[in-house]
């Protein structure tokens, strides 16, 4: 049926780390009483794709720059307008990507070779 997708390696153009905006919660199911086990959940917040990401997907994680990490992580920060203003696509120049082998699609495969650039002229994708 559907056309196979070409995997890509996405990384910071200048190297370093990326921090994605997320939310987490620890709670107990009230229906199970006060001694119910703790449930832990988390989510990554997404936004519209920037120009770099758009050829791959229409959404992307919200990526937070280091100067706002403290504001995002501060549990006493109740400035909803200020926090909401952070939920925007990353600058186009923040990320770079290149095609990689479909070997990344198998969780048993490991190694640095999985993120090496491949020549798309040597790749045949299913039609």
N, CA, C and O atoms as a printed pandas DataFrame, in Angstrom:
     atom_number atom_name residue_name chain_id  residue_number  x_coord  y_coord  z_coord
0              1         N          UNK        A               1    0.620   -1.181    0.000
1              2        CA          UNK        A               1    0.000    0.000    0.000
2              3         C          UNK        A               1    0.686    1.306    0.000
3              4         O          UNK        A               1    0.851    1.913   -1.059
4              5         N          UNK        A               2    1.104    1.783    1.158
5              6        CA          UNK        A               2    1.596    3.158    1.227
6              7         C          UNK        A               2    3.099    3.209    0.955
7              8         O          UNK        A               2    3.821    2.233    1.156
8              9         N          UNK        A               3    3.532    4.348    0.504
9             10        CA          UNK        A               3    4.940    4.564    0.175
10            11         C          UNK        A               3    5.782    4.592    1.450
11            12         O          UNK        A               3    5.397    5.215    2.440
12            13         N          UNK        A               4    6.926    3.920    1.423
13            14        CA          UNK        A               4    7.831    3.926    2.574
14            15         C          UNK        A               4    8.387    5.325    2.783
15            16         O          UNK        A               4    8.596    6.073    1.827
16            17         N          UNK        A               5    8.621    5.665    4.023
17            18        CA          UNK        A               5    9.165    6.980    4.339
18            19         C          UNK        A               5   10.666    6.880    4.551
19            20         O          UNK        A               5   11.175    5.876    5.050
20            21         N          UNK        A               6   11.358    7.931    4.166
21            22        CA          UNK        A               6   12.810    7.999    4.332
22            23         C          UNK        A               6   13.126    8.540    5.721
23            24         O          UNK        A               6   12.757    9.676    6.021
24            25         N          UNK        A               7   13.803    7.764    6.590
25            26        CA          UNK        A               7   14.161    8.302    7.903
26            27         C          UNK        A               7   15.238    9.378    7.782
27            28         O          UNK        A               7   16.080    9.345    6.885
28            29         N          UNK        A               8   15.186   10.318    8.698
29            30        CA          UNK        A               8   16.168   11.394    8.740
30            31         C          UNK        A               8   16.705   11.530   10.155
31            32         O          UNK        A               8   16.044   11.157   11.125
32            33         N          UNK        A               9   17.916   12.070   10.257
33            34        CA          UNK        A               9   18.521   12.380   11.543
34            35         C          UNK        A               9   18.409   13.877   11.731
35            36         O          UNK        A               9   18.938   14.651   10.933
36            37         N          UNK        A              10   17.726   14.284   12.778
37            38        CA          UNK        A              10   17.506   15.691   13.098
38            39         C          UNK        A              10   18.379   16.030   14.297
39            40         O          UNK        A              10   18.384   15.292   15.283
40            41         N          UNK        A              11   19.117   17.134   14.231
41            42        CA          UNK        A              11   20.015   17.488   15.317
42            43         C          UNK        A              11   20.236   19.000   15.331
43            44         O          UNK        A              11   19.973   19.677   14.337
44            45         N          UNK        A              12   20.722   19.529   16.463
45            46        CA          UNK        A              12   21.007   20.966   16.528
46            47         C          UNK        A              12   22.125   21.327   15.552
47            48         O          UNK        A              12   23.165   20.669   15.528
48            49         N          UNK        A              13   21.920   22.350   14.764
49            50        CA          UNK        A              13   22.909   22.765   13.765
50            51         C          UNK        A              13   24.244   23.137   14.412
51            52         O          UNK        A              13   25.302   22.886   13.835
52            53         N          UNK        A              14   24.200   23.724   15.590
53            54        CA          UNK        A              14   25.426   24.150   16.270
54            55         C          UNK        A              14   25.921   23.123   17.278
55            56         O          UNK        A              14   26.837   23.406   18.050
56            57         N          UNK        A              15   25.327   21.937   17.280
57            58        CA          UNK        A              15   25.679   20.929   18.270
58            59         C          UNK        A              15   24.988   21.218   19.587
59            60         O          UNK        A              15   24.151   22.118   19.660
60            61         N          UNK        A              16   25.314   20.492   20.599
61            62        CA          UNK        A              16   24.736   20.716   21.917
62            63         C          UNK        A              16   23.453   19.946   22.134
63            64         O          UNK        A              16   23.169   18.967   21.445
64            65         N          UNK        A              17   22.687   20.403   23.098
65            66        CA          UNK        A              17   21.477   19.721   23.529
66            67         C          UNK        A              17   20.221   20.451   23.078
67            68         O          UNK        A              17   20.243   21.650   22.799
68            69         N          UNK        A              18   19.138   19.711   23.014
69            70        CA          UNK        A              18   17.810   20.284   22.790
70            71         C          UNK        A              18   16.959   19.987   24.019
71            72         O          UNK        A              18   17.082   18.921   24.623
72            73         N          UNK        A              19   16.115   20.909   24.379
73            74        CA          UNK        A              19   15.172   20.698   25.478
74            75         C          UNK        A              19   13.767   20.880   24.922
75            76         O          UNK        A              19   13.432   21.931   24.375
76            77         N          UNK        A              20   12.957   19.851   25.068
77            78        CA          UNK        A              20   11.578   19.902   24.584
78            79         C          UNK        A              20   10.652   20.274   25.738
79            80         O          UNK        A              20   10.834   19.816   26.866
80            81         N          UNK        A              21    9.669   21.099   25.446
81            82        CA          UNK        A              21    8.677   21.478   26.453
82            83         C          UNK        A              21    7.777   20.279   26.720
83            84         O          UNK        A              21    7.285   19.636   25.793
84            85         N          UNK        A              22    7.576   19.995   27.968
85            86        CA          UNK        A              22    6.723   18.874   28.329
86            87         C          UNK        A              22    5.996   19.150   29.624
87            88         O          UNK        A              22    6.260   20.134   30.314
88            89         N          UNK        A              23    5.086   18.269   29.934
89            90        CA          UNK        A              23    4.323   18.325   31.178
90            91         C          UNK        A              23    4.376   16.943   31.811
91            92         O          UNK        A              23    4.453   15.934   31.110
92            93         N          UNK        A              24    4.334   16.900   33.119
93            94        CA          UNK        A              24    4.284   15.616   33.794
94            95         C          UNK        A              24    3.315   15.706   34.958
95            96         O          UNK        A              24    2.989   16.790   35.441
96            97         N          UNK        A              25    2.867   14.550   35.392
97            98        CA          UNK        A              25    1.935   14.496   36.501
98            99         C          UNK        A              25    2.126   13.191   37.264
99           100         O          UNK        A              25    2.416   12.157   36.663
100          101         N          UNK        A              26    1.967   13.233   38.559
101          102        CA          UNK        A              26    1.921   12.052   39.412
102          103         C          UNK        A              26    0.601   12.128   40.161
103          104         O          UNK        A              26    0.325   13.122   40.833
104          105         N          UNK        A              27   -0.211   11.092   40.052
105          106        CA          UNK        A              27   -1.541   11.129   40.639
106          107         C          UNK        A              27   -2.021    9.722   40.988
107          108         O          UNK        A              27   -1.464    8.719   40.541
108          109         N          UNK        A              28   -3.055    9.689   41.788
109          110        CA          UNK        A              28   -3.697    8.432   42.162
110          111         C          UNK        A              28   -5.113    8.437   41.620
111          112         O          UNK        A              28   -5.790    9.466   41.628
112          113         N          UNK        A              29   -5.548    7.300   41.158
113          114        CA          UNK        A              29   -6.918    7.167   40.663
114          115         C          UNK        A              29   -7.865    7.276   41.856
115          116         O          UNK        A              29   -7.846    6.414   42.735
116          117         N          UNK        A              30   -8.703    8.333   41.902
117          118        CA          UNK        A              30   -9.586    8.515   43.054
118          119         C          UNK        A              30  -10.569    7.357   43.232
119          120         O          UNK        A              30  -11.029    7.109   44.347
120          121         N          UNK        A              31  -10.892    6.659   42.172
121          122        CA          UNK        A              31  -11.823    5.532   42.263
122          123         C          UNK        A              31  -11.217    4.359   43.025
123          124         O          UNK        A              31  -11.945    3.480   43.486
124          125         N          UNK        A              32   -9.873    4.334   43.165
125          126        CA          UNK        A              32   -9.208    3.225   43.843
126          127         C          UNK        A              32   -8.857    3.537   45.299
127          128         O          UNK        A              32   -8.265    2.698   45.977
128          129         N          UNK        A              33   -9.204    4.707   45.781
129          130        CA          UNK        A              33   -8.961    5.043   47.175
130          131         C          UNK        A              33   -7.606    5.682   47.418
131          132         O          UNK        A              33   -6.790    5.817   46.506
132          133         N          UNK        A              34   -7.382    6.077   48.675
133          134        CA          UNK        A              34   -6.193    6.849   49.023
134          135         C          UNK        A              34   -4.904    6.035   49.028
135          136         O          UNK        A              34   -3.819    6.616   49.013
136          137         N          UNK        A              35   -4.994    4.726   49.049
137          138        CA          UNK        A              35   -3.771    3.926   49.013
138          139         C          UNK        A              35   -3.529    3.316   47.626
139          140         O          UNK        A              35   -2.765    2.361   47.481
140          141         N          UNK        A              36   -4.184    3.876   46.624
141          142        CA          UNK        A              36   -3.976    3.428   45.235
142          143         C          UNK        A              36   -2.533    3.719   44.825
143          144         O          UNK        A              36   -1.925    4.660   45.336
144          145         N          UNK        A              37   -1.985    2.932   43.918
145          146        CA          UNK        A              37   -0.609    3.203   43.477
146          147         C          UNK        A              37   -0.527    4.525   42.721
147          148         O          UNK        A              37   -1.479    4.953   42.070
148          149         N          UNK        A              38    0.633    5.153   42.827
149          150        CA          UNK        A              38    0.864    6.398   42.087
150          151         C          UNK        A              38    0.979    6.083   40.604
151          152         O          UNK        A              38    1.621    5.108   40.213
152          153         N          UNK        A              39    0.358    6.907   39.793
153          154        CA          UNK        A              39    0.462    6.819   38.342
154          155         C          UNK        A              39    1.276    8.017   37.876
155          156         O          UNK        A              39    1.026    9.149   38.290
156          157         N          UNK        A              40    2.241    7.761   37.022
157          158        CA          UNK        A              40    3.103    8.821   36.502
158          159         C          UNK        A              40    2.857    8.924   35.004
159          160         O          UNK        A              40    2.856    7.918   34.293
160          161         N          UNK        A              41    2.651   10.141   34.535
161          162        CA          UNK        A              41    2.427   10.343   33.104
162          163         C          UNK        A              41    3.177   11.592   32.651
163          164         O          UNK        A              41    3.476   12.486   33.443
164          165         N          UNK        A              42    3.470   11.626   31.348
165          166        CA          UNK        A              42    4.140   12.795   30.797
166          167         C          UNK        A              42    3.743   12.957   29.330
167          168         O          UNK        A              42    3.235   12.033   28.695
168          169         N          UNK        A              43    3.988   14.139   28.826
169          170        CA          UNK        A              43    3.701   14.427   27.427
170          171         C          UNK        A              43    4.697   15.460   26.915
171          172         O          UNK        A              43    5.189   16.295   27.674
172          173         N          UNK        A              44    4.983   15.395   25.631
173          174        CA          UNK        A              44    5.797   16.408   24.970
174          175         C          UNK        A              44    4.833   17.337   24.244
175          176         O          UNK        A              44    3.938   16.870   23.540
176          177         N          UNK        A              45    5.003   18.630   24.404
177          178        CA          UNK        A              45    4.128   19.606   23.755
178          179         C          UNK        A              45    4.620   19.843   22.329
179          180         O          UNK        A              45    5.817   20.013   22.094
180          181         N          UNK        A              46    3.690   19.851   21.393
181          182        CA          UNK        A              46    4.051   20.082   19.993
182          183         C          UNK        A              46    3.444   21.388   19.492
183          184         O          UNK        A              46    2.548   21.967   20.106
184          185         N          UNK        A              47    3.970   21.825   18.354
185          186        CA          UNK        A              47    3.487   23.037   17.687
186          187         C          UNK        A              47    3.580   22.794   16.183
187          188         O          UNK        A              47    3.988   21.716   15.751
188          189         N          UNK        A              48    3.210   23.771   15.403
189          190        CA          UNK        A              48    3.355   23.666   13.951
190          191         C          UNK        A              48    4.835   23.523   13.608
191          192         O          UNK        A              48    5.699   24.045   14.313
192          193         N          UNK        A              49    5.115   22.818   12.526
193          194        CA          UNK        A              49    6.505   22.627   12.094
194          195         C          UNK        A              49    7.100   23.922   11.574
195          196         O          UNK        A              49    6.407   24.737   10.965
196          197         N          UNK        A              50    8.398   24.109   11.819
197          198        CA          UNK        A              50    9.098   25.232   11.203
198          199         C          UNK        A              50    9.498   24.824    9.779
199          200         O          UNK        A              50    9.192   23.709    9.357
200          201         N          UNK        A              51   10.162   25.687    9.047
201          202        CA          UNK        A              51   10.502   25.405    7.646
202          203         C          UNK        A              51   11.455   24.219    7.507
203          204         O          UNK        A              51   11.408   23.501    6.509
204          205         N          UNK        A              52   12.310   24.012    8.491
205          206        CA          UNK        A              52   13.228   22.876    8.439
206          207         C          UNK        A              52   12.478   21.559    8.597
207          208         O          UNK        A              52   12.755   20.594    7.884
208          209         N          UNK        A              53   11.548   21.520    9.512
209          210        CA          UNK        A              53   10.827   20.292    9.836
210          211         C          UNK        A              53    9.660   20.002    8.894
211          212         O          UNK        A              53    9.271   18.844    8.745
212          213         N          UNK        A              54    9.103   21.013    8.265
213          214        CA          UNK        A              54    7.898   20.864    7.450
214          215         C          UNK        A              54    7.981   19.786    6.361
215          216         O          UNK        A              54    6.975   19.125    6.104
216          217         N          UNK        A              55    9.136   19.580    5.708
217          218        CA          UNK        A              55    9.180   18.506    4.712
218          219         C          UNK        A              55    9.013   17.102    5.308
219          220         O          UNK        A              55    8.703   16.153    4.588
220          221         N          UNK        A              56    9.218   16.975    6.616
221          222        CA          UNK        A              56    9.137   15.679    7.271
222          223         C          UNK        A              56    7.789   15.470    7.945
223          224         O          UNK        A              56    7.220   14.381    7.875
224          225         N          UNK        A              57    7.278   16.510    8.599
225          226        CA          UNK        A              57    6.033   16.380    9.363
226          227         C          UNK        A              57    5.425   17.761    9.557
227          228         O          UNK        A              57    6.128   18.769    9.494
228          229         N          UNK        A              58    4.119   17.805    9.794
229          230        CA          UNK        A              58    3.449   19.100    9.974
230          231         C          UNK        A              58    3.511   19.616   11.416
231          232         O          UNK        A              58    3.092   20.741   11.691
232          233         N          UNK        A              59    4.037   18.790   12.341
233          234        CA          UNK        A              59    4.172   19.183   13.743
234          235         C          UNK        A              59    5.609   18.928   14.183
235          236         O          UNK        A              59    6.351   18.191   13.534
236          237         N          UNK        A              60    5.984   19.547   15.292
237          238        CA          UNK        A              60    7.299   19.317   15.879
238          239         C          UNK        A              60    7.217   19.598   17.375
239          240         O          UNK        A              60    6.327   20.324   17.815
240          241         N          UNK        A              61    8.135   19.033   18.166
241          242        CA          UNK        A              61    8.155   19.385   19.586
242          243         C          UNK        A              61    8.482   20.863   19.768
243          244         O          UNK        A              61    9.238   21.436   18.983
244          245         N          UNK        A              62    7.921   21.473   20.789
245          246        CA          UNK        A              62    8.327   22.823   21.166
246          247         C          UNK        A              62    9.715   22.682   21.779
247          248         O          UNK        A              62    9.895   21.960   22.760
248          249         N          UNK        A              63   10.691   23.369   21.204
249          250        CA          UNK        A              63   12.075   23.321   21.683
250          251         C          UNK        A              63   12.387   24.612   22.424
251          252         O          UNK        A              63   12.268   25.706   21.874
252          253         N          UNK        A              64   12.782   24.467   23.666
253          254        CA          UNK        A              64   13.017   25.634   24.520
254          255         C          UNK        A              64   14.498   25.995   24.560
255          256         O          UNK        A              64   15.334   25.127   24.811
256          257         N          UNK        A              65   14.842   27.269   24.316
257          258        CA          UNK        A              65   16.241   27.703   24.414
258          259         C          UNK        A              65   16.672   27.786   25.885
259          260         O          UNK        A              65   15.842   28.035   26.759
260          261         N          UNK        A              66   17.961   27.580   26.158
261          262        CA          UNK        A              66   18.453   27.585   27.552
262          263         C          UNK        A              66   18.007   28.775   28.408
263          264         O          UNK        A              66   17.734   28.576   29.592
264          265         N          UNK        A              67   17.916   30.009   27.874
265          266        CA          UNK        A              67   17.528   31.113   28.762
266          267         C          UNK        A              67   16.128   30.979   29.378
267          268         O          UNK        A              67   15.839   31.648   30.371
268          269         N          UNK        A              68   15.255   30.139   28.820
269          270        CA          UNK        A              68   13.900   30.024   29.368
270          271         C          UNK        A              68   13.674   28.721   30.131
271          272         O          UNK        A              68   12.570   28.482   30.620
272          273         N          UNK        A              69   14.696   27.876   30.243
273          274        CA          UNK        A              69   14.529   26.605   30.941
274          275         C          UNK        A              69   14.054   26.813   32.376
275          276         O          UNK        A              69   13.144   26.127   32.840
276          277         N          UNK        A              70   14.672   27.758   33.072
277          278        CA          UNK        A              70   14.287   27.986   34.467
278          279         C          UNK        A              70   12.821   28.421   34.565
279          280         O          UNK        A              70   12.081   27.924   35.414
280          281         N          UNK        A              71   12.411   29.333   33.712
281          282        CA          UNK        A              71   11.013   29.803   33.747
282          283         C          UNK        A              71   10.051   28.646   33.466
283          284         O          UNK        A              71    9.006   28.538   34.107
284          285         N          UNK        A              72   10.400   27.783   32.511
285          286        CA          UNK        A              72    9.516   26.663   32.167
286          287         C          UNK        A              72    9.432   25.651   33.315
287          288         O          UNK        A              72    8.364   25.101   33.585
288          289         N          UNK        A              73   10.546   25.413   33.980
289          290        CA          UNK        A              73   10.603   24.381   35.021
290          291         C          UNK        A              73   10.191   24.867   36.410
291          292         O          UNK        A              73    9.998   24.051   37.311
292          293         N          UNK        A              74   10.055   26.155   36.594
293          294        CA          UNK        A              74    9.732   26.721   37.908
294          295         C          UNK        A              74    8.274   26.415   38.279
295          296         O          UNK        A              74    7.358   26.951   37.656
296          297         N          UNK        A              75    8.052   25.566   39.280
297          298        CA          UNK        A              75    6.673   25.221   39.645
298          299         C          UNK        A              75    5.881   26.400   40.222
299          300         O          UNK        A              75    4.654   26.345   40.301
300          301         N          UNK        A              76    6.579   27.454   40.620
301          302        CA          UNK        A              76    5.904   28.638   41.153
302          303         C          UNK        A              76    5.614   29.686   40.084
303          304         O          UNK        A              76    5.053   30.740   40.384
304          305         N          UNK        A              77    5.992   29.404   38.842
305          306        CA          UNK        A              77    5.740   30.344   37.749
306          307         C          UNK        A              77    4.308   30.134   37.248
307          308         O          UNK        A              77    4.009   29.125   36.609
308          309         N          UNK        A              78    3.446   31.075   37.537
309          310        CA          UNK        A              78    2.036   30.997   37.140
310          311         C          UNK        A              78    1.702   32.015   36.052
311          312         O          UNK        A              78    0.535   32.346   35.842
312          313         N          UNK        A              79    2.728   32.510   35.362
313          314        CA          UNK        A              79    2.549   33.477   34.283
314          315         C          UNK        A              79    2.137   32.733   33.012
315          316         O          UNK        A              79    2.971   32.442   32.155
316          317         N          UNK        A              80    0.836   32.429   32.901
317          318        CA          UNK        A              80    0.345   31.631   31.768
318          319         C          UNK        A              80    0.591   32.311   30.427
319          320         O          UNK        A              80    0.888   31.634   29.443
320          321         N          UNK        A              81    0.474   33.629   30.367
321          322        CA          UNK        A              81    0.741   34.332   29.107
322          323         C          UNK        A              81    2.214   34.195   28.716
323          324         O          UNK        A              81    2.531   33.949   27.552
324          325         N          UNK        A              82    3.103   34.352   29.684
325          326        CA          UNK        A              82    4.529   34.228   29.412
326          327         C          UNK        A              82    4.917   32.812   29.012
327          328         O          UNK        A              82    5.726   32.619   28.104
328          329         N          UNK        A              83    4.341   31.821   29.686
329          330        CA          UNK        A              83    4.638   30.427   29.350
330          331         C          UNK        A              83    4.038   30.048   27.993
331          332         O          UNK        A              83    4.673   29.348   27.204
332          333         N          UNK        A              84    2.844   30.499   27.731
333          334        CA          UNK        A              84    2.203   30.206   26.447
334          335         C          UNK        A              84    2.994   30.816   25.290
335          336         O          UNK        A              84    3.047   30.242   24.203
336          337         N          UNK        A              85    3.604   31.969   25.522
337          338        CA          UNK        A              85    4.395   32.633   24.479
338          339         C          UNK        A              85    5.608   31.793   24.063
339          340         O          UNK        A              85    6.174   32.014   22.992
340          341         N          UNK        A              86    6.007   30.840   24.898
341          342        CA          UNK        A              86    7.151   29.972   24.575
342          343         C          UNK        A              86    6.771   28.833   23.624
343          344         O          UNK        A              86    7.647   28.175   23.064
344          345         N          UNK        A              87    5.480   28.600   23.443
345          346        CA          UNK        A              87    5.007   27.443   22.681
346          347         C          UNK        A              87    4.917   27.752   21.193
347          348         O          UNK        A              87    3.834   27.767   20.608
348          349         N          UNK        A              88    6.069   27.997   20.601
349          350        CA          UNK        A              88    6.167   28.382   19.184
350          351         C          UNK        A              88    7.201   27.497   18.488
351          352         O          UNK        A              88    8.039   26.885   19.149
352          353         N          UNK        A              89    7.144   27.427   17.164
353          354        CA          UNK        A              89    8.169   26.650   16.449
354          355         C          UNK        A              89    9.563   27.228   16.690
355          356         O          UNK        A              89    9.739   28.435   16.853
356          357         N          UNK        A              90   10.536   26.336   16.707
357          358        CA          UNK        A              90   11.929   26.742   16.866
358          359         C          UNK        A              90   12.369   27.535   15.643
359          360         O          UNK        A              90   11.797   27.369   14.566
360          361         N          UNK        A              91   13.374   28.392   15.789
361          362        CA          UNK        A              91   13.907   29.105   14.621
362          363         C          UNK        A              91   14.347   28.094   13.552
363          364         O          UNK        A              91   14.874   27.030   13.878
364          365         N          UNK        A              92   14.130   28.431   12.295
365          366        CA          UNK        A              92   14.446   27.520   11.191
366          367         C          UNK        A              92   15.898   27.069   11.210
367          368         O          UNK        A              92   16.194   25.930   10.850
368          369         N          UNK        A              93   16.808   27.942   11.625
369          370        CA          UNK        A              93   18.234   27.619   11.576
370          371         C          UNK        A              93   18.706   26.783   12.773
371          372         O          UNK        A              93   19.874   26.396   12.818
372          373         N          UNK        A              94   17.832   26.497   13.737
373          374        CA          UNK        A              94   18.244   25.729   14.916
374          375         C          UNK        A              94   18.586   24.280   14.572
375          376         O          UNK        A              94   19.515   23.703   15.138
376          377         N          UNK        A              95   17.833   23.700   13.645
377          378        CA          UNK        A              95   17.983   22.274   13.343
378          379         C          UNK        A              95   18.554   22.029   11.956
379          380         O          UNK        A              95   18.369   22.822   11.033
380          381         N          UNK        A              96   19.249   20.912   11.839
381          382        CA          UNK        A              96   19.680   20.397   10.547
382          383         C          UNK        A              96   19.195   18.955   10.467
383          384         O          UNK        A              96   18.974   18.311   11.493
384          385         N          UNK        A              97   19.031   18.452    9.253
385          386        CA          UNK        A              97   18.679   17.048    9.120
386          387         C          UNK        A              97   19.327   16.478    7.877
387          388         O          UNK        A              97   19.642   17.191    6.924
388          389         N          UNK        A              98   19.517   15.164    7.917
389          390        CA          UNK        A              98   20.031   14.470    6.745
390          391         C          UNK        A              98   19.447   13.055    6.714
391          392         O          UNK        A              98   19.088   12.505    7.755
392          393         N          UNK        A              99   19.356   12.471    5.515
393          394        CA          UNK        A              99   18.791   11.123    5.408
394          395         C          UNK        A              99   19.728   10.083    6.021
395          396         O          UNK        A              99   20.951   10.193    5.929
396          397         N          UNK        A             100   19.125    9.074    6.647
397          398        CA          UNK        A             100   19.875    7.973    7.244
398          399         C          UNK        A             100   19.282    6.652    6.773
399          400         O          UNK        A             100   18.202    6.614    6.182
400          401         N          UNK        A             101   19.991    5.595    7.039
401          402        CA          UNK        A             101   19.580    4.260    6.630
402          403         C          UNK        A             101   18.278    3.842    7.302
403          404         O          UNK        A             101   17.990    4.253    8.426
404          405         N          UNK        A             102   17.496    3.026    6.609
405          406        CA          UNK        A             102   16.268    2.469    7.200
406          407         C          UNK        A             102   16.595    1.477    8.316
407          408         O          UNK        A             102   15.688    0.964    8.971
408          409         N          UNK        A             103   17.877    1.203    8.537
409          410        CA          UNK        A             103   18.267    0.341    9.658
410          411         C          UNK        A             103   17.813    0.941   10.995
411          412         O          UNK        A             103   17.685    0.211   11.978
412          413         N          UNK        A             104   17.570    2.250   11.049
413          414        CA          UNK        A             104   17.095    2.870   12.291
414          415         C          UNK        A             104   15.692    2.397   12.653
415          416         O          UNK        A             104   15.253    2.580   13.788
416          417         N          UNK        A             105   14.993    1.796   11.711
417          418        CA          UNK        A             105   13.623    1.342   11.959
418          419         C          UNK        A             105   13.555    0.062   12.776
419          420         O          UNK        A             105   12.464   -0.349   13.171
420          421         N          UNK        A             106   14.683   -0.579   13.040
421          422        CA          UNK        A             106   14.711   -1.814   13.805
422          423         C          UNK        A             106   15.400   -1.537   15.139
423          424         O          UNK        A             106   16.572   -1.162   15.165
424          425         N          UNK        A             107   14.676   -1.720   16.251
425          426        CA          UNK        A             107   15.212   -1.395   17.578
426          427         C          UNK        A             107   16.409   -2.259   17.959
427          428         O          UNK        A             107   17.149   -1.899   18.874
428          429         N          UNK        A             108   16.618   -3.378   17.289
429          430        CA          UNK        A             108   17.771   -4.224   17.577
430          431         C          UNK        A             108   19.063   -3.620   17.050
431          432         O          UNK        A             108   20.146   -3.986   17.506
432          433         N          UNK        A             109   18.964   -2.702   16.099
433          434        CA          UNK        A             109   20.163   -2.085   15.527
434          435         C          UNK        A             109   20.665   -0.981   16.446
435          436         O          UNK        A             109   19.888   -0.170   16.950
436          437         N          UNK        A             110   21.963   -0.966   16.652
437          438        CA          UNK        A             110   22.581    0.030   17.522
438          439         C          UNK        A             110   23.894    0.466   16.891
439          440         O          UNK        A             110   24.513   -0.296   16.148
440          441         N          UNK        A             111   24.315    1.672   17.180
441          442        CA          UNK        A             111   25.622    2.130   16.730
442          443         C          UNK        A             111   25.570    3.472   16.043
443          444         O          UNK        A             111   24.529    3.908   15.551
444          445         N          UNK        A             112   26.723    4.115   16.022
445          446        CA          UNK        A             112   26.850    5.453   15.438
446          447         C          UNK        A             112   26.572    5.456   13.940
447          448         O          UNK        A             112   26.195    6.489   13.385
448          449         N          UNK        A             113   26.752    4.316   13.277
449          450        CA          UNK        A             113   26.498    4.257   11.836
450          451         C          UNK        A             113   25.034    4.535   11.484
451          452         O          UNK        A             113   24.722    4.852   10.336
452          453         N          UNK        A             114   24.146    4.418   12.455
453          454        CA          UNK        A             114   22.723    4.655   12.197
454          455         C          UNK        A             114   22.423    6.122   11.895
455          456         O          UNK        A             114   21.382    6.428   11.315
456          457         N          UNK        A             115   23.314    7.028   12.278
457          458        CA          UNK        A             115   23.066    8.451   11.997
458          459         C          UNK        A             115   23.978    8.996   10.912
459          460         O          UNK        A             115   24.017   10.206   10.685
460          461         N          UNK        A             116   24.717    8.113   10.235
461          462        CA          UNK        A             116   25.568    8.566    9.144
462          463         C          UNK        A             116   24.729    8.972    7.938
463          464         O          UNK        A             116   23.693    8.368    7.659
464          465         N          UNK        A             117   25.182    9.993    7.232
465          466        CA          UNK        A             117   24.500   10.462    6.019
466          467         C          UNK        A             117   24.529    9.358    4.970
467          468         O          UNK        A             117   25.550    8.701    4.771
468          469         N          UNK        A             118   23.389    9.163    4.301
469          470        CA          UNK        A             118   23.369    8.220    3.186
470          471         C          UNK        A             118   23.102    8.987    1.892
471          472         O          UNK        A             118   22.562   10.093    1.916
472          473         N          UNK        A             119   23.479    8.402    0.786
473          474        CA          UNK        A             119   23.246    8.985   -0.530
474          475         C          UNK        A             119   21.891    8.492   -1.018
475          476         O          UNK        A             119   21.701    7.294   -1.229
476          477         N          UNK        A             120   20.953    9.408   -1.197
477          478        CA          UNK        A             120   19.609    9.012   -1.615
478          479         C          UNK        A             120   19.576    8.406   -3.009
479          480         O          UNK        A             120   18.616    7.717   -3.354
480          481         N          UNK        A             121   20.598    8.645   -3.818
481          482        CA          UNK        A             121   20.651    8.013   -5.154
482          483         C          UNK        A             121   20.848    6.504   -5.031
483          484         O          UNK        A             121   20.547    5.765   -5.968
484          485         N          UNK        A             122   21.352    6.037   -3.880
485          486        CA          UNK        A             122   21.587    4.615   -3.660
486          487         C          UNK        A             122   20.419    3.934   -2.949
487          488         O          UNK        A             122   20.495    2.748   -2.628
488          489         N          UNK        A             123   19.332    4.682   -2.701
489          490        CA          UNK        A             123   18.202    4.155   -1.941
490          491         C          UNK        A             123   17.026    3.910   -2.849
491          492         O          UNK        A             123   16.704    4.732   -3.707
492          493         N          UNK        A             124   16.371    2.749   -2.652
493          494        CA          UNK        A             124   15.135    2.459   -3.356
494          495         C          UNK        A             124   14.023    2.373   -2.320
495          496         O          UNK        A             124   14.055    1.499   -1.454
496          497         N          UNK        A             125   13.053    3.254   -2.393
497          498        CA          UNK        A             125   11.912    3.213   -1.491
498          499         C          UNK        A             125   10.766    2.492   -2.177
499          500         O          UNK        A             125   10.601    2.591   -3.393
500          501         N          UNK        A             126    9.979    1.770   -1.401
501          502        CA          UNK        A             126    8.835    1.062   -1.961
502          503         C          UNK        A             126    7.837    2.034   -2.546
503          504         O          UNK        A             126    7.605    3.110   -1.994
504          505         N          UNK        A             127    7.266    1.664   -3.632
505          506        CA          UNK        A             127    6.224    2.498   -4.253
506          507         C          UNK        A             127    4.859    2.105   -3.769
507          508         O          UNK        A             127    3.863    2.697   -4.184
